[in-house]
Amino acid sequence: MPRLKKKVAVAEVDSSATDESIVETAEEIVHAVGEKPKRGRKTAKTTSKPSGDFGSALDKFLGKAYPNSLITQLKDTTFMDTGLPDFNFFISGRPRTGGIPLNGKITTFYGPEGSGKTSMIARLLKVAIEQGVLPVFLDTERALEKRRFAQLGIDWSKIKHLWPTCIEEAFDIVEKISELAIAHNVNDKGVLIVYDSLAGTLTSDENERKMDQVEIASAAKVINRNMKKVKRIIEKANVGLVLIQQSRINMQVIGHADKYSLPGGQGLKHNSDVLVRIAKGKQDIEGQIVKISTPVKNRLFKPRQSIEAYFDYMNGFTLKQSLANFAKIMVDIGYMKKAGAYCYFANEPDDKFYAKELYERLQGIDELNQLTEDVENYIDANFLEINRLIGQEEIEDPEHLNEIEESSSKNDEDEDSED
C-alpha cells in the first residue's frame, strides 16, 4: 500500500505540471513560506518562522505564469485640456491639467436632439488638434460639414475622418487604432477617438434585414458584447474614447423628474468612466445655453456636478461664460469669498466683483494659467473637504425647467385673480 500511494502522488504532479518553470517556481514559494508541519508532537523546527522572501518568490511566479497581466506601476490618468476651466473641474476635479480623460477611459455624452452634443464634438476636435492629440472622428451622423468646421476654427486636414457602416465596424476600427498606438508606443500626446453616434449607426443585422422584419434590441446586444473588449484594448494604449448617444424618453416617469434615460444596454453604462448629460437651455439670436451635468456616474471625480456653458453659434463655446462659472466654483470650494452678489479673493477683501466679470479682470492667458494652477494646488491640498462641499444640491431637470417656471408663475396669477 505505501508503494501504491507513492505512485498516485507522482501521477498527480505530472498531470498538473503543464509548465515545468511554473511548477519549479511554485515549489520555490512553498519553500519560501516553509514546509507544512507534520501531524503529531510540536517541535522547535515546526514552530520556527518561515524562511525566505514570499513577495520575491510570488513576483517571480506571477511573472512567469501571467506575463501579460502583471502590472508593476499604476498609471495616472492623462487628460486633454478642453480650454474651459469649469468643464475641466466638474469632469476631473482639475481646472488646469484636467479635461477629457485619454488613456483607456470612455466618456459618454448623451442627451436629446438639439441639446449641443455635436457642438461639444467640434470643441473636442478643435482642442485635440491644438494640443497635438491625434483626433479620429467616426462619423455616422454626417452632422457637420467642412464649412462648419472651418467656421469654428477646425483644420479639417488634421482629422482622421471615417464613416463606419455598422457598429461592429466602428468598434473594429477602435481596436485597430489602439493596436497601432501600442505598436508605435504612443505615450506622449495620445489619441482621441470621437464616435458620433451609437444611435445613428446600424448593426450588421439591421443592415441585412428587410424593411418588414422586426429587429429587437440589436444595438444593445452588439454594444454589450463588444464594450468589454474595446475597454480592454484602449486601456493598453494611450487612447481616449468619446461616445455620443441619443437619450430616450421614459414615459413612465411622473411629474417633473428627469424623463430622459441613456439607451444602449447596461454594457454601455458599466464600461463608461464618465456619463455626461447634455440638455437644452435658453436660446437667443446669438447662441444658446448648454446644460452639462454628471447626474449618475463619474469615476474620475465626484458625480452630481453641473454647469451651464454658452455656445455661440459663430464661435463655439466661450471662455467668458466658462470663467463666470469658474468664479462660482471657486466660491463653492472656498478659494474665494462671497459678499452678497459679489465675490472677492481672501487677500483682497475690498476688491469685490461679479462672477461674470472675471473674464475682463484677467490680463491674458498667462494670468489665467496662473490662476487655474493656484486653484488646482488648493484643490489638491483640500481634496476631501472640497468633495464634502460640492454636489449637495439636487440637479434640476433641464428639459422642463422653463415649464416649471411658467406653471408656477401661472399658478401665482390664478391665486391673485381669486383673491
mmCIF file with all atom_site columns, N, CA and C in Angstrom, residues 79-111:
data_model
loop_
_atom_site.group_PDB
_atom_site.id
_atom_site.type_symbol
_atom_site.label_atom_id
_atom_site.label_alt_id
_atom_site.label_comp_id
_atom_site.label_asym_id
_atom_site.label_entity_id
_atom_site.label_seq_id
_atom_site.pdbx_PDB_ins_code
_atom_site.Cartn_x
_atom_site.Cartn_y
_atom_site.Cartn_z
_atom_site.occupancy
_atom_site.B_iso_or_equiv
_atom_site.pdbx_formal_charge
_atom_site.auth_seq_id
_atom_site.auth_comp_id
_atom_site.auth_asym_id
_atom_site.auth_atom_id
_atom_site.pdbx_PDB_model_num
ATOM 1  N N  . PHE A 1 79  ? -5.101  63.594 -19.288 1.00 0.00 ? 79  PHE A N  1
ATOM 2  C CA . PHE A 1 79  ? -6.282  64.333 -19.719 1.00 0.00 ? 79  PHE A CA 1
ATOM 3  C C  . PHE A 1 79  ? -5.943  65.238 -20.890 1.00 0.00 ? 79  PHE A C  1
ATOM 4  N N  . MET A 1 80  ? -6.954  65.552 -21.680 1.00 0.00 ? 80  MET A N  1
ATOM 5  C CA . MET A 1 80  ? -6.848  66.553 -22.732 1.00 0.00 ? 80  MET A CA 1
ATOM 6  C C  . MET A 1 80  ? -7.588  67.796 -22.267 1.00 0.00 ? 80  MET A C  1
ATOM 7  N N  . ASP A 1 81  ? -6.857  68.866 -22.105 1.00 0.00 ? 81  ASP A N  1
ATOM 8  C CA . ASP A 1 81  ? -7.431  70.124 -21.637 1.00 0.00 ? 81  ASP A CA 1
ATOM 9  C C  . ASP A 1 81  ? -8.451  70.637 -22.653 1.00 0.00 ? 81  ASP A C  1
ATOM 10 N N  . THR A 1 82  ? -9.647  70.939 -22.192 1.00 0.00 ? 82  THR A N  1
ATOM 11 C CA . THR A 1 82  ? -10.688 71.458 -23.086 1.00 0.00 ? 82  THR A CA 1
ATOM 12 C C  . THR A 1 82  ? -10.598 72.965 -23.271 1.00 0.00 ? 82  THR A C  1
ATOM 13 N N  . GLY A 1 83  ? -9.751  73.627 -22.472 1.00 0.00 ? 83  GLY A N  1
ATOM 14 C CA . GLY A 1 83  ? -9.675  75.078 -22.533 1.00 0.00 ? 83  GLY A CA 1
ATOM 15 C C  . GLY A 1 83  ? -10.779 75.764 -21.777 1.00 0.00 ? 83  GLY A C  1
ATOM 16 N N  . LEU A 1 84  ? -11.647 74.993 -21.097 1.00 0.00 ? 84  LEU A N  1
ATOM 17 C CA . LEU A 1 84  ? -12.752 75.527 -20.311 1.00 0.00 ? 84  LEU A CA 1
ATOM 18 C C  . LEU A 1 84  ? -12.561 75.088 -18.864 1.00 0.00 ? 84  LEU A C  1
ATOM 19 N N  . PRO A 1 85  ? -12.090 75.969 -17.976 1.00 0.00 ? 85  PRO A N  1
ATOM 20 C CA . PRO A 1 85  ? -11.760 75.555 -16.599 1.00 0.00 ? 85  PRO A CA 1
ATOM 21 C C  . PRO A 1 85  ? -12.930 74.944 -15.841 1.00 0.00 ? 85  PRO A C  1
ATOM 22 N N  . ASP A 1 86  ? -14.151 75.463 -16.055 1.00 0.00 ? 86  ASP A N  1
ATOM 23 C CA . ASP A 1 86  ? -15.289 74.904 -15.338 1.00 0.00 ? 86  ASP A CA 1
ATOM 24 C C  . ASP A 1 86  ? -15.596 73.482 -15.792 1.00 0.00 ? 86  ASP A C  1
ATOM 25 N N  . PHE A 1 87  ? -15.498 73.223 -17.090 1.00 0.00 ? 87  PHE A N  1
ATOM 26 C CA . PHE A 1 87  ? -15.738 71.880 -17.620 1.00 0.00 ? 87  PHE A CA 1
ATOM 27 C C  . PHE A 1 87  ? -14.656 70.922 -17.143 1.00 0.00 ? 87  PHE A C  1
ATOM 28 N N  . ASN A 1 88  ? -13.404 71.363 -17.179 1.00 0.00 ? 88  ASN A N  1
ATOM 29 C CA . ASN A 1 88  ? -12.309 70.529 -16.681 1.00 0.00 ? 88  ASN A CA 1
ATOM 30 C C  . ASN A 1 88  ? -12.533 70.131 -15.226 1.00 0.00 ? 88  ASN A C  1
ATOM 31 N N  . PHE A 1 89  ? -12.997 71.085 -14.424 1.00 0.00 ? 89  PHE A N  1
ATOM 32 C CA . PHE A 1 89  ? -13.181 70.821 -12.993 1.00 0.00 ? 89  PHE A CA 1
ATOM 33 C C  . PHE A 1 89  ? -14.274 69.804 -12.749 1.00 0.00 ? 89  PHE A C  1
ATOM 34 N N  . PHE A 1 90  ? -15.436 69.989 -13.361 1.00 0.00 ? 90  PHE A N  1
ATOM 35 C CA . PHE A 1 90  ? -16.537 69.117 -12.992 1.00 0.00 ? 90  PHE A CA 1
ATOM 36 C C  . PHE A 1 90  ? -16.384 67.707 -13.564 1.00 0.00 ? 90  PHE A C  1
ATOM 37 N N  . ILE A 1 91  ? -15.501 67.537 -14.570 1.00 0.00 ? 91  ILE A N  1
ATOM 38 C CA . ILE A 1 91  ? -15.202 66.196 -15.074 1.00 0.00 ? 91  ILE A CA 1
ATOM 39 C C  . ILE A 1 91  ? -14.119 65.521 -14.236 1.00 0.00 ? 91  ILE A C  1
ATOM 40 N N  . SER A 1 92  ? -13.054 66.251 -13.921 1.00 0.00 ? 92  SER A N  1
ATOM 41 C CA . SER A 1 92  ? -11.862 65.624 -13.333 1.00 0.00 ? 92  SER A CA 1
ATOM 42 C C  . SER A 1 92  ? -11.417 66.223 -12.007 1.00 0.00 ? 92  SER A C  1
ATOM 43 N N  . GLY A 1 93  ? -12.022 67.348 -11.583 1.00 0.00 ? 93  GLY A N  1
ATOM 44 C CA . GLY A 1 93  ? -11.554 68.000 -10.370 1.00 0.00 ? 93  GLY A CA 1
ATOM 45 C C  . GLY A 1 93  ? -10.261 68.761 -10.561 1.00 0.00 ? 93  GLY A C  1
ATOM 46 N N  . ARG A 1 94  ? -9.864  68.976 -11.813 1.00 0.00 ? 94  ARG A N  1
ATOM 47 C CA . ARG A 1 94  ? -8.596  69.664 -12.129 1.00 0.00 ? 94  ARG A CA 1
ATOM 48 C C  . ARG A 1 94  ? -8.863  70.737 -13.174 1.00 0.00 ? 94  ARG A C  1
ATOM 49 N N  . PRO A 1 95  ? -8.974  71.994 -12.786 1.00 0.00 ? 95  PRO A N  1
ATOM 50 C CA . PRO A 1 95  ? -9.294  73.042 -13.753 1.00 0.00 ? 95  PRO A CA 1
ATOM 51 C C  . PRO A 1 95  ? -8.188  73.330 -14.750 1.00 0.00 ? 95  PRO A C  1
ATOM 52 N N  . ARG A 1 96  ? -6.937  72.995 -14.398 1.00 0.00 ? 96  ARG A N  1
ATOM 53 C CA . ARG A 1 96  ? -5.807  73.309 -15.290 1.00 0.00 ? 96  ARG A CA 1
ATOM 54 C C  . ARG A 1 96  ? -5.325  72.102 -16.073 1.00 0.00 ? 96  ARG A C  1
ATOM 55 N N  . THR A 1 97  ? -5.072  70.979 -15.405 1.00 0.00 ? 97  THR A N  1
ATOM 56 C CA . THR A 1 97  ? -4.499  69.802 -16.063 1.00 0.00 ? 97  THR A CA 1
ATOM 57 C C  . THR A 1 97  ? -5.540  68.728 -16.344 1.00 0.00 ? 97  THR A C  1
ATOM 58 N N  . GLY A 1 98  ? -6.815  68.998 -16.060 1.00 0.00 ? 98  GLY A N  1
ATOM 59 C CA . GLY A 1 98  ? -7.864  68.017 -16.297 1.00 0.00 ? 98  GLY A CA 1
ATOM 60 C C  . GLY A 1 98  ? -8.545  68.215 -17.631 1.00 0.00 ? 98  GLY A C  1
ATOM 61 N N  . GLY A 1 99  ? -9.697  67.558 -17.775 1.00 0.00 ? 99  GLY A N  1
ATOM 62 C CA . GLY A 1 99  ? -10.446 67.652 -19.017 1.00 0.00 ? 99  GLY A CA 1
ATOM 63 C C  . GLY A 1 99  ? -10.986 66.298 -19.419 1.00 0.00 ? 99  GLY A C  1
ATOM 64 N N  . ILE A 1 100 ? -10.896 65.980 -20.703 1.00 0.00 ? 100 ILE A N  1
ATOM 65 C CA . ILE A 1 100 ? -11.359 64.692 -21.217 1.00 0.00 ? 100 ILE A CA 1
ATOM 66 C C  . ILE A 1 100 ? -10.274 63.639 -20.957 1.00 0.00 ? 100 ILE A C  1
ATOM 67 N N  . PRO A 1 101 ? -10.593 62.543 -20.259 1.00 0.00 ? 101 PRO A N  1
ATOM 68 C CA . PRO A 1 101 ? -9.580  61.515 -19.980 1.00 0.00 ? 101 PRO A CA 1
ATOM 69 C C  . PRO A 1 101 ? -9.198  60.756 -21.247 1.00 0.00 ? 101 PRO A C  1
ATOM 70 N N  . LEU A 1 102 ? -7.921  60.381 -21.346 1.00 0.00 ? 102 LEU A N  1
ATOM 71 C CA . LEU A 1 102 ? -7.434  59.714 -22.546 1.00 0.00 ? 102 LEU A CA 1
ATOM 72 C C  . LEU A 1 102 ? -7.140  58.233 -22.311 1.00 0.00 ? 102 LEU A C  1
ATOM 73 N N  . ASN A 1 103 ? -6.079  57.919 -21.576 1.00 0.00 ? 103 ASN A N  1
ATOM 74 C CA . ASN A 1 103 ? -5.528  56.560 -21.607 1.00 0.00 ? 103 ASN A CA 1
ATOM 75 C C  . ASN A 1 103 ? -6.483  55.510 -21.045 1.00 0.00 ? 103 ASN A C  1
ATOM 76 N N  . GLY A 1 104 ? -7.222  54.902 -21.969 1.00 0.00 ? 104 GLY A N  1
ATOM 77 C CA . GLY A 1 104 ? -8.076  53.795 -21.604 1.00 0.00 ? 104 GLY A CA 1
ATOM 78 C C  . GLY A 1 104 ? -9.411  54.177 -21.018 1.00 0.00 ? 104 GLY A C  1
ATOM 79 N N  . LYS A 1 105 ? -9.804  55.443 -21.077 1.00 0.00 ? 105 LYS A N  1
ATOM 80 C CA . LYS A 1 105 ? -11.057 55.886 -20.473 1.00 0.00 ? 105 LYS A CA 1
ATOM 81 C C  . LYS A 1 105 ? -12.124 56.119 -21.544 1.00 0.00 ? 105 LYS A C  1
ATOM 82 N N  . ILE A 1 106 ? -13.366 55.880 -21.159 1.00 0.00 ? 106 ILE A N  1
ATOM 83 C CA . ILE A 1 106 ? -14.509 56.076 -22.053 1.00 0.00 ? 106 ILE A CA 1
ATOM 84 C C  . ILE A 1 106 ? -15.423 57.146 -21.453 1.00 0.00 ? 106 ILE A C  1
ATOM 85 N N  . THR A 1 107 ? -15.684 58.190 -22.230 1.00 0.00 ? 107 THR A N  1
ATOM 86 C CA . THR A 1 107 ? -16.593 59.258 -21.829 1.00 0.00 ? 107 THR A CA 1
ATOM 87 C C  . THR A 1 107 ? -17.807 59.225 -22.746 1.00 0.00 ? 107 THR A C  1
ATOM 88 N N  . THR A 1 108 ? -18.983 59.119 -22.177 1.00 0.00 ? 108 THR A N  1
ATOM 89 C CA . THR A 1 108 ? -20.215 59.041 -22.961 1.00 0.00 ? 108 THR A CA 1
ATOM 90 C C  . THR A 1 108 ? -21.050 60.295 -22.741 1.00 0.00 ? 108 THR A C  1
ATOM 91 N N  . PHE A 1 109 ? -21.328 61.012 -23.822 1.00 0.00 ? 109 PHE A N  1
ATOM 92 C CA . PHE A 1 109 ? -22.227 62.162 -23.799 1.00 0.00 ? 109 PHE A CA 1
ATOM 93 C C  . PHE A 1 109 ? -23.587 61.714 -24.308 1.00 0.00 ? 109 PHE A C  1
ATOM 94 N N  . TYR A 1 110 ? -24.645 62.068 -23.580 1.00 0.00 ? 110 TYR A N  1
ATOM 95 C CA . TYR A 1 110 ? -25.980 61.714 -24.040 1.00 0.00 ? 110 TYR A CA 1
ATOM 96 C C  . TYR A 1 110 ? -26.948 62.848 -23.756 1.00 0.00 ? 110 TYR A C  1
ATOM 97 N N  . GLY A 1 111 ? -27.974 62.925 -24.593 1.00 0.00 ? 111 GLY A N  1
ATOM 98 C CA . GLY A 1 111 ? -28.978 63.973 -24.449 1.00 0.00 ? 111 GLY A CA 1
ATOM 99 C C  . GLY A 1 111 ? -29.907 63.969 -25.640 1.00 0.00 ? 111 GLY A C  1
#
